[in-house]
Amino acid sequence: MKHWQTSLLVGAGLALLIALVWQTGIEQVAGALDDLGLVGLAWICVVQLAGTLLCAEALRRLTPGASFLAAAVSRLLRDGVSNIAGIVPGLGEVAGARVLTEHGTLA
């Protein structure tokens, strides 16, 4: 991916984050984070990452020629697209398969 494309995607992600916080209300978001605490937030992130990496390892083992990095990126993108565009069934799987094929594996 080219540098400008990465910058564009990061900018779009930040804009989406700001829009979601704006729509929900900064007070409610801050209150939820305050109730959760930094330790609770850290544990949620660790557990989510562990589950994603475990799924990436399973995908790597089931996909001949796939590296762990390709499987992990594929899984992260698949989950992200499925969460954002959940109204279109299978779109996340297509995005994940695209990543694997870009890395020279058969999806």
The first five atom37 places (N, CA, C, CB, O) and aatype in JSON, in Angstrom:
{
  "aatype": [12, 11, 8, 17, 5, 16, 15, 10, 10, 19, 7, 0, 7, 10, 0, 10, 10, 9, 0, 10, 19, 17, 5, 16, 7, 9, 6, 5, 19, 0, 7, 0, 10, 3, 3, 10, 7, 10, 19, 7, 10, 0, 17, 9, 4, 19, 19, 5, 10, 0, 7, 16, 10, 10, 4, 0, 6, 0, 10, 1, 1, 10, 16, 14, 7, 0, 15, 13, 10, 0, 0, 0, 19, 15, 1, 10, 10, 1, 3, 7, 19, 15, 2, 9, 0, 7, 9, 19, 14, 7, 10, 7, 6, 19, 0, 7, 0, 1, 19, 10, 16, 6, 8, 7, 16, 10, 0],
  "atom_mask": [
    [1, 1, 1, 1, 1],
    [1, 1, 1, 1, 1],
    [1, 1, 1, 1, 1],
    [1, 1, 1, 1, 1],
    [1, 1, 1, 1, 1],
    [1, 1, 1, 1, 1],
    [1, 1, 1, 1, 1],
    [1, 1, 1, 1, 1],
    [1, 1, 1, 1, 1],
    [1, 1, 1, 1, 1],
    [1, 1, 1, 0, 1],
    [1, 1, 1, 1, 1],
    [1, 1, 1, 0, 1],
    [1, 1, 1, 1, 1],
    [1, 1, 1, 1, 1],
    [1, 1, 1, 1, 1],
    [1, 1, 1, 1, 1],
    [1, 1, 1, 1, 1],
    [1, 1, 1, 1, 1],
    [1, 1, 1, 1, 1],
    [1, 1, 1, 1, 1],
    [1, 1, 1, 1, 1],
    [1, 1, 1, 1, 1],
    [1, 1, 1, 1, 1],
    [1, 1, 1, 0, 1],
    [1, 1, 1, 1, 1],
    [1, 1, 1, 1, 1],
    [1, 1, 1, 1, 1],
    [1, 1, 1, 1, 1],
    [1, 1, 1, 1, 1],
    [1, 1, 1, 0, 1],
    [1, 1, 1, 1, 1],
    [1, 1, 1, 1, 1],
    [1, 1, 1, 1, 1],
    [1, 1, 1, 1, 1],
    [1, 1, 1, 1, 1],
    [1, 1, 1, 0, 1],
    [1, 1, 1, 1, 1],
    [1, 1, 1, 1, 1],
    [1, 1, 1, 0, 1],
    [1, 1, 1, 1, 1],
    [1, 1, 1, 1, 1],
    [1, 1, 1, 1, 1],
    [1, 1, 1, 1, 1],
    [1, 1, 1, 1, 1],
    [1, 1, 1, 1, 1],
    [1, 1, 1, 1, 1],
    [1, 1, 1, 1, 1],
    [1, 1, 1, 1, 1],
    [1, 1, 1, 1, 1],
    [1, 1, 1, 0, 1],
    [1, 1, 1, 1, 1],
    [1, 1, 1, 1, 1],
    [1, 1, 1, 1, 1],
    [1, 1, 1, 1, 1],
    [1, 1, 1, 1, 1],
    [1, 1, 1, 1, 1],
    [1, 1, 1, 1, 1],
    [1, 1, 1, 1, 1],
    [1, 1, 1, 1, 1],
    [1, 1, 1, 1, 1],
    [1, 1, 1, 1, 1],
    [1, 1, 1, 1, 1],
    [1, 1, 1, 1, 1],
    [1, 1, 1, 0, 1],
    [1, 1, 1, 1, 1],
    [1, 1, 1, 1, 1],
    [1, 1, 1, 1, 1],
    [1, 1, 1, 1, 1],
    [1, 1, 1, 1, 1],
    [1, 1, 1, 1, 1],
    [1, 1, 1, 1, 1],
    [1, 1, 1, 1, 1],
    [1, 1, 1, 1, 1],
    [1, 1, 1, 1, 1],
    [1, 1, 1, 1, 1],
    [1, 1, 1, 1, 1],
    [1, 1, 1, 1, 1],
    [1, 1, 1, 1, 1],
    [1, 1, 1, 0, 1],
    [1, 1, 1, 1, 1],
    [1, 1, 1, 1, 1],
    [1, 1, 1, 1, 1],
    [1, 1, 1, 1, 1],
    [1, 1, 1, 1, 1],
    [1, 1, 1, 0, 1],
    [1, 1, 1, 1, 1],
    [1, 1, 1, 1, 1],
    [1, 1, 1, 1, 1],
    [1, 1, 1, 0, 1],
    [1, 1, 1, 1, 1],
    [1, 1, 1, 0, 1],
    [1, 1, 1, 1, 1],
    [1, 1, 1, 1, 1],
    [1, 1, 1, 1, 1],
    [1, 1, 1, 0, 1],
    [1, 1, 1, 1, 1],
    [1, 1, 1, 1, 1],
    [1, 1, 1, 1, 1],
    [1, 1, 1, 1, 1],
    [1, 1, 1, 1, 1],
    [1, 1, 1, 1, 1],
    [1, 1, 1, 1, 1],
    [1, 1, 1, 0, 1],
    [1, 1, 1, 1, 1],
    [1, 1, 1, 1, 1],
    [1, 1, 1, 1, 1]
  ],
  "atom_positions": [
    [[0.85, -1.17, 0.0], [0.0, 0.0, 0.0], [0.9, 1.23, 0.0], [-0.97, 0.0, 1.23], [1.89, 1.29, 0.73]],
    [[0.54, 2.19, -0.81], [1.32, 3.42, -0.9], [1.1, 4.28, 0.35], [0.93, 4.2, -2.18], [0.09, 4.16, 1.04]],
    [[2.09, 5.14, 0.59], [2.05, 5.99, 1.79], [0.8, 6.87, 1.82], [3.3, 6.86, 1.87], [0.19, 7.04, 2.87]],
    [[0.43, 7.44, 0.67], [-0.74, 8.33, 0.66], [-2.03, 7.56, 0.92], [-0.84, 9.06, -0.69], [-2.97, 8.1, 1.5]],
    [[-2.07, 6.29, 0.49], [-3.26, 5.48, 0.75], [-3.38, 5.18, 2.24], [-3.21, 4.18, -0.06], [-4.47, 5.24, 2.81]],
    [[-2.26, 4.86, 2.86], [-2.27, 4.6, 4.29], [-2.69, 5.85, 5.06], [-0.88, 4.14, 4.77], [-3.5, 5.78, 5.98]],
    [[-2.15, 6.99, 4.67], [-2.52, 8.25, 5.31], [-4.01, 8.55, 5.14], [-1.69, 9.4, 4.75], [-4.66, 9.02, 6.07]],
    [[-4.52, 8.27, 3.96], [-5.94, 8.5, 3.69], [-6.81, 7.59, 4.57], [-6.26, 8.26, 2.21], [-7.82, 8.04, 5.12]],
    [[-6.42, 6.33, 4.69], [-7.19, 5.39, 5.53], [-7.13, 5.77, 7.01], [-6.68, 3.97, 5.33], [-8.13, 5.69, 7.71]],
    [[-5.95, 6.17, 7.47], [-5.84, 6.59, 8.87], [-6.69, 7.83, 9.11], [-4.36, 6.88, 9.24], [-7.38, 7.92, 10.13]],
    [[-6.66, 8.77, 8.18], [-7.48, 9.97, 8.3], [-8.97, 9.65, 8.32], [0.0, 0.0, 0.0], [-9.73, 10.22, 9.1]],
    [[-9.38, 8.72, 7.46], [-10.79, 8.32, 7.43], [-11.19, 7.64, 8.73], [-11.06, 7.39, 6.24], [-12.28, 7.86, 9.24]],
    [[-10.3, 6.8, 9.26], [-10.59, 6.14, 10.53], [-10.71, 7.13, 11.68], [0.0, 0.0, 0.0], [-11.61, 7.02, 12.52]],
    [[-9.82, 8.1, 11.72], [-9.91, 9.12, 12.77], [-11.16, 9.98, 12.62], [-8.66, 10.02, 12.74], [-11.8, 10.34, 13.61]],
    [[-11.52, 10.29, 11.39], [-12.75, 11.06, 11.16], [-13.97, 10.28, 11.62], [-12.88, 11.43, 9.67], [-14.89, 10.84, 12.21]],
    [[-13.98, 8.97, 11.35], [-15.09, 8.13, 11.8], [-15.14, 8.07, 13.33], [-14.96, 6.71, 11.22], [-16.22, 8.13, 13.91]],
    [[-13.98, 7.94, 13.96], [-13.94, 7.92, 15.42], [-14.49, 9.22, 16.01], [-12.5, 7.7, 15.91], [-15.29, 9.19, 16.94]],
    [[-14.08, 10.34, 15.46], [-14.55, 11.64, 15.94], [-16.06, 11.77, 15.73], [-13.81, 12.8, 15.23], [-16.77, 12.27, 16.6]],
    [[-16.55, 11.33, 14.57], [-17.98, 11.41, 14.29], [-18.79, 10.54, 15.26], [-18.27, 10.98, 12.84], [-19.85, 10.96, 15.73]],
    [[-18.29, 9.35, 15.56], [-19.01, 8.48, 16.49], [-19.03, 9.05, 17.91], [-18.37, 7.09, 16.51], [-20.06, 9.0, 18.59]],
    [[-17.91, 9.61, 18.35], [-17.86, 10.23, 19.68], [-18.77, 11.45, 19.7], [-16.41, 10.61, 20.06], [-19.46, 11.69, 20.69]],
    [[-18.76, 12.22, 18.63], [-19.61, 13.42, 18.54], [-21.08, 13.04, 18.61], [-19.31, 14.19, 17.25], [-21.87, 13.69, 19.3]],
    [[-21.46, 11.98, 17.88], [-22.86, 11.56, 17.85], [-23.3, 11.02, 19.21], [-23.08, 10.5, 16.76], [-24.4, 11.32, 19.67]],
    [[-22.44, 10.24, 19.85], [-22.79, 9.64, 21.14], [-22.76, 10.67, 22.25], [-21.84, 8.49, 21.46], [-23.59, 10.64, 23.16]],
    [[-21.82, 11.56, 22.17], [-21.66, 12.57, 23.21], [-20.39, 12.31, 24.0], [0.0, 0.0, 0.0], [-20.19, 11.21, 24.52]],
    [[-19.54, 13.3, 24.08], [-18.25, 13.14, 24.74], [-18.42, 12.8, 26.21], [-17.42, 14.42, 24.59], [-17.59, 12.09, 26.79]],
    [[-19.48, 13.31, 26.83], [-19.7, 13.03, 28.25], [-19.99, 11.54, 28.48], [-20.86, 13.88, 28.8], [-19.47, 10.95, 29.42]],
    [[-20.81, 10.95, 27.62], [-21.13, 9.53, 27.76], [-19.91, 8.65, 27.5], [-22.27, 9.15, 26.82], [-19.69, 7.66, 28.19]],
    [[-19.13, 9.01, 26.48], [-17.93, 8.24, 26.17], [-16.93, 8.34, 27.32], [-17.28, 8.73, 24.84], [-16.36, 7.34, 27.74]],
    [[-16.72, 9.55, 27.82], [-15.8, 9.74, 28.93], [-16.29, 9.01, 30.18], [-15.62, 11.24, 29.23], [-15.49, 8.43, 30.91]],
    [[-17.59, 9.03, 30.42], [-18.15, 8.32, 31.57], [-17.96, 6.81, 31.47], [0.0, 0.0, 0.0], [-17.63, 6.16, 32.45]],
    [[-18.17, 6.27, 30.28], [-17.98, 4.83, 30.08], [-16.52, 4.45, 30.27], [-18.45, 4.41, 28.68], [-16.22, 3.43, 30.9]],
    [[-15.6, 5.25, 29.74], [-14.18, 4.96, 29.92], [-13.75, 5.11, 31.38], [-13.34, 5.88, 29.04], [-12.9, 4.38, 31.86]],
    [[-14.37, 6.08, 32.07], [-14.06, 6.27, 33.49], [-14.56, 5.09, 34.32], [-14.7, 7.58, 34.01], [-13.87, 4.63, 35.23]],
    [[-15.76, 4.58, 34.0], [-16.29, 3.4, 34.7], [-15.42, 2.17, 34.46], [-17.72, 3.11, 34.26], [-15.19, 1.37, 35.36]],
    [[-14.94, 2.04, 33.24], [-14.13, 0.89, 32.86], [-12.73, 0.97, 33.46], [-14.04, 0.78, 31.36], [-12.21, -0.02, 33.97]],
    [[-12.13, 2.13, 33.4], [-10.77, 2.32, 33.91], [-9.73, 1.87, 32.91], [0.0, 0.0, 0.0], [-10.03, 1.14, 31.96]],
    [[-8.5, 2.31, 33.12], [-7.42, 1.96, 32.2], [-7.09, 0.47, 32.25], [-6.18, 2.77, 32.53], [-6.79, -0.14, 31.22]],
    [[-7.14, -0.11, 33.43], [-6.83, -1.53, 33.54], [-7.89, -2.36, 32.82], [-6.74, -1.95, 35.03], [-7.56, -3.32, 32.12]],
    [[-9.14, -2.02, 32.98], [-10.21, -2.73, 32.29], [-10.1, -2.59, 30.78], [0.0, 0.0, 0.0], [-10.29, -3.56, 30.05]],
    [[-9.8, -1.39, 30.31], [-9.62, -1.17, 28.88], [-8.43, -1.96, 28.36], [-9.42, 0.32, 28.6], [-8.51, -2.55, 27.28]],
    [[-7.34, -1.99, 29.11], [-6.17, -2.76, 28.7], [-6.5, -4.25, 28.6], [-5.01, -2.55, 29.68], [-6.08, -4.92, 27.65]],
    [[-7.25, -4.78, 29.56], [-7.63, -6.2, 29.52], [-8.52, -6.52, 28.33], [-8.34, -6.61, 30.81], [-8.36, -7.56, 27.69]],
    [[-9.44, -5.64, 28.03], [-10.3, -5.86, 26.86], [-9.47, -5.9, 25.59], [-11.38, -4.74, 26.75], [-9.68, -6.75, 24.73]],
    [[-8.5, -4.98, 25.47], [-7.64, -4.94, 24.29], [-6.78, -6.2, 24.19], [-6.74, -3.71, 24.32], [-6.61, -6.75, 23.1]],
    [[-6.23, -6.66, 25.31], [-5.39, -7.86, 25.32], [-6.2, -9.1, 24.93], [-4.75, -8.07, 26.71], [-5.75, -9.9, 24.11]],
    [[-7.37, -9.25, 25.5], [-8.21, -10.42, 25.19], [-8.65, -10.39, 23.73], [-9.45, -10.46, 26.12], [-8.63, -11.43, 23.06]],
    [[-9.04, -9.23, 23.22], [-9.44, -9.11, 21.82], [-8.28, -9.45, 20.89], [-9.96, -7.7, 21.53], [-8.45, -10.18, 19.92]],
    [[-7.09, -8.91, 21.19], [-5.92, -9.18, 20.37], [-5.53, -10.66, 20.41], [-4.75, -8.32, 20.83], [-5.17, -11.23, 19.38]],
    [[-5.61, -11.27, 21.58], [-5.28, -12.69, 21.7], [-6.23, -13.55, 20.86], [-5.33, -13.13, 23.17], [-5.8, -14.48, 20.18]],
    [[-7.5, -13.24, 20.91], [-8.48, -13.98, 20.12], [-8.25, -13.82, 18.63], [0.0, 0.0, 0.0], [-8.35, -14.78, 17.86]],
    [[-7.93, -12.6, 18.22], [-7.68, -12.34, 16.8], [-6.43, -13.06, 16.33], [-7.54, -10.83, 16.56], [-6.42, -13.64, 15.25]],
    [[-5.37, -13.03, 17.14], [-4.13, -13.7, 16.76], [-4.3, -15.22, 16.75], [-3.0, -13.31, 17.71], [-3.69, -15.9, 15.93]],
    [[-5.11, -15.75, 17.65], [-5.39, -17.18, 17.64], [-6.13, -17.57, 16.35], [-6.23, -17.58, 18.88], [-5.83, -18.6, 15.75]],
    [[-7.09, -16.77, 15.95], [-7.8, -17.02, 14.69], [-6.85, -16.88, 13.5], [-8.99, -16.05, 14.53], [-6.97, -17.62, 12.52]],
    [[-5.91, -15.93, 13.56], [-4.94, -15.76, 12.48], [-4.04, -16.98, 12.37], [-4.1, -14.49, 12.71], [-3.71, -17.4, 11.26]],
    [[-3.64, -17.54, 13.48], [-2.81, -18.75, 13.46], [-3.59, -19.93, 12.86], [-2.32, -19.1, 14.88], [-3.03, -20.71, 12.09]],
    [[-4.85, -20.05, 13.21], [-5.67, -21.11, 12.63], [-5.82, -20.9, 11.12], [-7.06, -21.15, 13.3], [-5.76, -21.87, 10.35]],
    [[-6.0, -19.67, 10.69], [-6.1, -19.37, 9.27], [-4.79, -19.69, 8.56], [-6.47, -17.91, 9.05], [-4.81, -20.23, 7.45]],
    [[-3.66, -19.37, 9.18], [-2.35, -19.67, 8.59], [-2.17, -21.16, 8.39], [-1.23, -19.11, 9.47], [-1.67, -21.6, 7.36]],
    [[-2.59, -21.94, 9.38], [-2.44, -23.4, 9.28], [-3.36, -24.0, 8.22], [-2.72, -24.04, 10.62], [-3.04, -25.04, 7.65]],
    [[-4.48, -23.37, 7.96], [-5.43, -23.89, 6.98], [-5.19, -23.37, 5.56], [-6.83, -23.54, 7.4], [-5.77, -23.88, 4.61]],
    [[-4.33, -22.36, 5.43], [-4.07, -21.76, 4.12], [-2.64, -22.07, 3.71], [-4.31, -20.22, 4.16], [-1.7, -21.52, 4.28]],
    [[-2.45, -22.94, 2.72], [-1.1, -23.3, 2.29], [-0.32, -22.08, 1.8], [-1.16, -24.36, 1.19], [-0.81, -21.31, 0.97]],
    [[0.88, -21.92, 2.31], [1.76, -20.83, 1.87], [1.53, -19.5, 2.54], [0.0, 0.0, 0.0], [2.22, -18.53, 2.22]],
    [[0.59, -19.41, 3.45], [0.31, -18.13, 4.11], [1.27, -17.91, 5.26], [-1.15, -18.08, 4.62], [1.55, -18.82, 6.04]],
    [[1.78, -16.69, 5.36], [2.61, -16.33, 6.51], [1.69, -15.9, 7.66], [3.62, -15.19, 6.15], [0.51, -15.61, 7.46]],
    [[2.26, -15.88, 8.86], [1.45, -15.45, 10.01], [1.05, -13.99, 9.85], [2.24, -15.65, 11.33], [-0.08, -13.61, 10.19]],
    [[1.96, -13.16, 9.34], [1.65, -11.74, 9.16], [0.5, -11.55, 8.18], [2.88, -10.98, 8.67], [-0.41, -10.76, 8.43]],
    [[0.53, -12.28, 7.06], [-0.56, -12.17, 6.08], [-1.87, -12.63, 6.69], [-0.23, -13.0, 4.82], [-2.91, -12.02, 6.47]],
    [[-1.83, -13.72, 7.46], [-3.05, -14.22, 8.09], [-3.58, -13.24, 9.13], [-2.79, -15.58, 8.73], [-4.79, -13.04, 9.24]],
    [[-2.66, -12.61, 9.9], [-3.09, -11.65, 10.92], [-3.7, -10.41, 10.29], [-1.9, -11.27, 11.82], [-4.74, -9.92, 10.75]],
    [[-3.06, -9.88, 9.25], [-3.61, -8.7, 8.57], [-4.95, -9.04, 7.94], [-2.62, -8.17, 7.48], [-5.9, -8.26, 8.0]],
    [[-5.02, -10.22, 7.33], [-6.27, -10.67, 6.72], [-7.39, -10.74, 7.76], [-6.09, -12.03, 6.05], [-8.51, -10.3, 7.51]],
    [[-7.07, -11.29, 8.91], [-8.09, -11.45, 9.96], [-8.53, -10.09, 10.52], [-7.54, -12.33, 11.1], [-9.72, -9.86, 10.74]],
    [[-7.57, -9.19, 10.74], [-7.9, -7.86, 11.25], [-8.77, -7.1, 10.25], [-6.63, -7.06, 11.55], [-9.76, -6.46, 10.63]],
    [[-8.4, -7.16, 8.97], [-9.18, -6.47, 7.96], [-10.56, -7.1, 7.82], [-8.46, -6.5, 6.62], [-11.56, -6.39, 7.69]],
    [[-10.62, -8.42, 7.85], [-11.9, -9.13, 7.75], [-12.85, -8.7, 8.87], [-11.68, -10.65, 7.81], [-14.02, -8.39, 8.63]],
    [[-12.33, -8.68, 10.1], [-13.17, -8.28, 11.23], [-13.59, -6.83, 11.13], [-12.42, -8.51, 12.54], [-14.74, -6.49, 11.41]],
    [[-12.66, -5.96, 10.73], [-12.98, -4.54, 10.62], [-14.05, -4.27, 9.57], [0.0, 0.0, 0.0], [-14.99, -3.52, 9.82]],
    [[-13.9, -4.88, 8.39], [-14.88, -4.68, 7.33], [-16.23, -5.26, 7.73], [-14.41, -5.31, 6.01], [-17.27, -4.66, 7.47]],
    [[-16.22, -6.42, 8.38], [-17.48, -7.03, 8.82], [-18.19, -6.15, 9.85], [-17.22, -8.42, 9.42], [-19.42, -6.07, 9.84]],
    [[-17.43, -5.5, 10.72], [-18.04, -4.63, 11.72], [-18.59, -3.34, 11.11], [-17.01, -4.3, 12.81], [-19.67, -2.88, 11.48]],
    [[-17.86, -2.78, 10.17], [-18.28, -1.5, 9.59], [-19.37, -1.7, 8.55], [-17.09, -0.78, 8.97], [-20.33, -0.93, 8.51]],
    [[-19.22, -2.71, 7.71], [-20.17, -2.92, 6.61], [-20.94, -4.23, 6.82], [-19.44, -2.95, 5.24], [-21.04, -5.05, 5.92]],
    [[-21.47, -4.4, 8.02], [-22.15, -5.64, 8.36], [-23.43, -5.89, 7.59], [0.0, 0.0, 0.0], [-23.95, -7.01, 7.59]],
    [[-23.94, -4.86, 6.94], [-25.19, -5.03, 6.22], [-25.0, -5.82, 4.93], [-25.8, -3.66, 5.9], [-25.96, -6.36, 4.37]],
    [[-23.75, -5.91, 4.46], [-23.44, -6.67, 3.24], [-22.81, -7.99, 3.67], [-22.48, -5.86, 2.27], [-21.64, -8.02, 4.04]],
    [[-23.57, -9.09, 3.62], [-23.03, -10.37, 4.08], [-21.82, -10.82, 3.26], [-24.12, -11.44, 4.02], [-21.84, -10.75, 2.03]],
    [[-20.81, -11.27, 3.94], [-19.64, -11.82, 3.27], [-18.61, -10.82, 2.82], [0.0, 0.0, 0.0], [-17.57, -11.21, 2.28]],
    [[-18.85, -9.52, 3.01], [-17.9, -8.52, 2.53], [-16.57, -8.61, 3.28], [-18.49, -7.12, 2.67], [-15.51, -8.43, 2.69]],
    [[-16.63, -8.89, 4.58], [-15.4, -9.03, 5.36], [-14.57, -10.22, 4.89], [0.0, 0.0, 0.0], [-13.34, -10.14, 4.83]],
    [[-15.23, -11.31, 4.58], [-14.53, -12.49, 4.09], [-13.86, -12.22, 2.76], [-15.49, -13.67, 3.97], [-12.74, -12.68, 2.52]],
    [[-14.53, -11.47, 1.89], [-13.94, -11.12, 0.6], [-12.7, -10.25, 0.81], [-14.97, -10.38, -0.29], [-11.68, -10.46, 0.15]],
    [[-12.78, -9.28, 1.71], [-11.63, -8.42, 1.98], [-10.47, -9.22, 2.54], [-12.02, -7.3, 2.96], [-9.32, -9.0, 2.15]],
    [[-10.74, -10.15, 3.45], [-9.69, -10.99, 4.01], [-9.07, -11.89, 2.96], [0.0, 0.0, 0.0], [-7.85, -12.07, 2.96]],
    [[-9.88, -12.45, 2.09], [-9.36, -13.3, 1.01], [-8.49, -12.48, 0.06], [-10.51, -13.97, 0.24], [-7.49, -12.98, -0.45]],
    [[-8.88, -11.25, -0.17], [-8.09, -10.38, -1.04], [-6.7, -10.15, -0.48], [-8.8, -9.03, -1.24], [-5.71, -10.16, -1.22]],
    [[-6.6, -9.94, 0.83], [-5.29, -9.75, 1.46], [-4.44, -11.01, 1.27], [-5.46, -9.43, 2.97], [-3.26, -10.91, 0.95]],
    [[-5.03, -12.16, 1.48], [-4.27, -13.41, 1.33], [-3.78, -13.59, -0.11], [-5.13, -14.61, 1.74], [-2.64, -13.99, -0.33]],
    [[-4.62, -13.29, -1.08], [-4.2, -13.45, -2.48], [-3.13, -12.43, -2.85], [-5.4, -13.31, -3.42], [-2.26, -12.72, -3.67]],
    [[-3.18, -11.24, -2.26], [-2.14, -10.25, -2.5], [-0.79, -10.71, -1.97], [-2.52, -8.92, -1.87], [0.26, -10.29, -2.47]],
    [[-0.81, -11.57, -0.96], [0.43, -12.09, -0.39], [0.82, -13.44, -1.04], [0.27, -12.27, 1.15], [1.67, -14.16, -0.51]],
    [[0.21, -13.76, -2.15], [0.63, -14.89, -2.93], [0.11, -16.25, -2.47], [0.0, 0.0, 0.0], [0.68, -17.28, -2.82]],
    [[-0.96, -16.26, -1.7], [-1.53, -17.53, -1.27], [-2.87, -17.76, -1.97], [-1.71, -17.56, 0.27], [-3.45, -16.84, -2.55]],
    [[-3.32, -18.96, -1.9], [-4.64, -19.27, -2.43], [-5.65, -19.11, -1.31], [-4.69, -20.71, -3.03], [-5.59, -19.83, -0.31]],
    [[-6.57, -18.2, -1.47], [-7.59, -17.99, -0.45], [-8.69, -18.95, -0.71], [-8.12, -16.53, -0.44], [-9.68, -18.98, 0.03]]
  ]
}
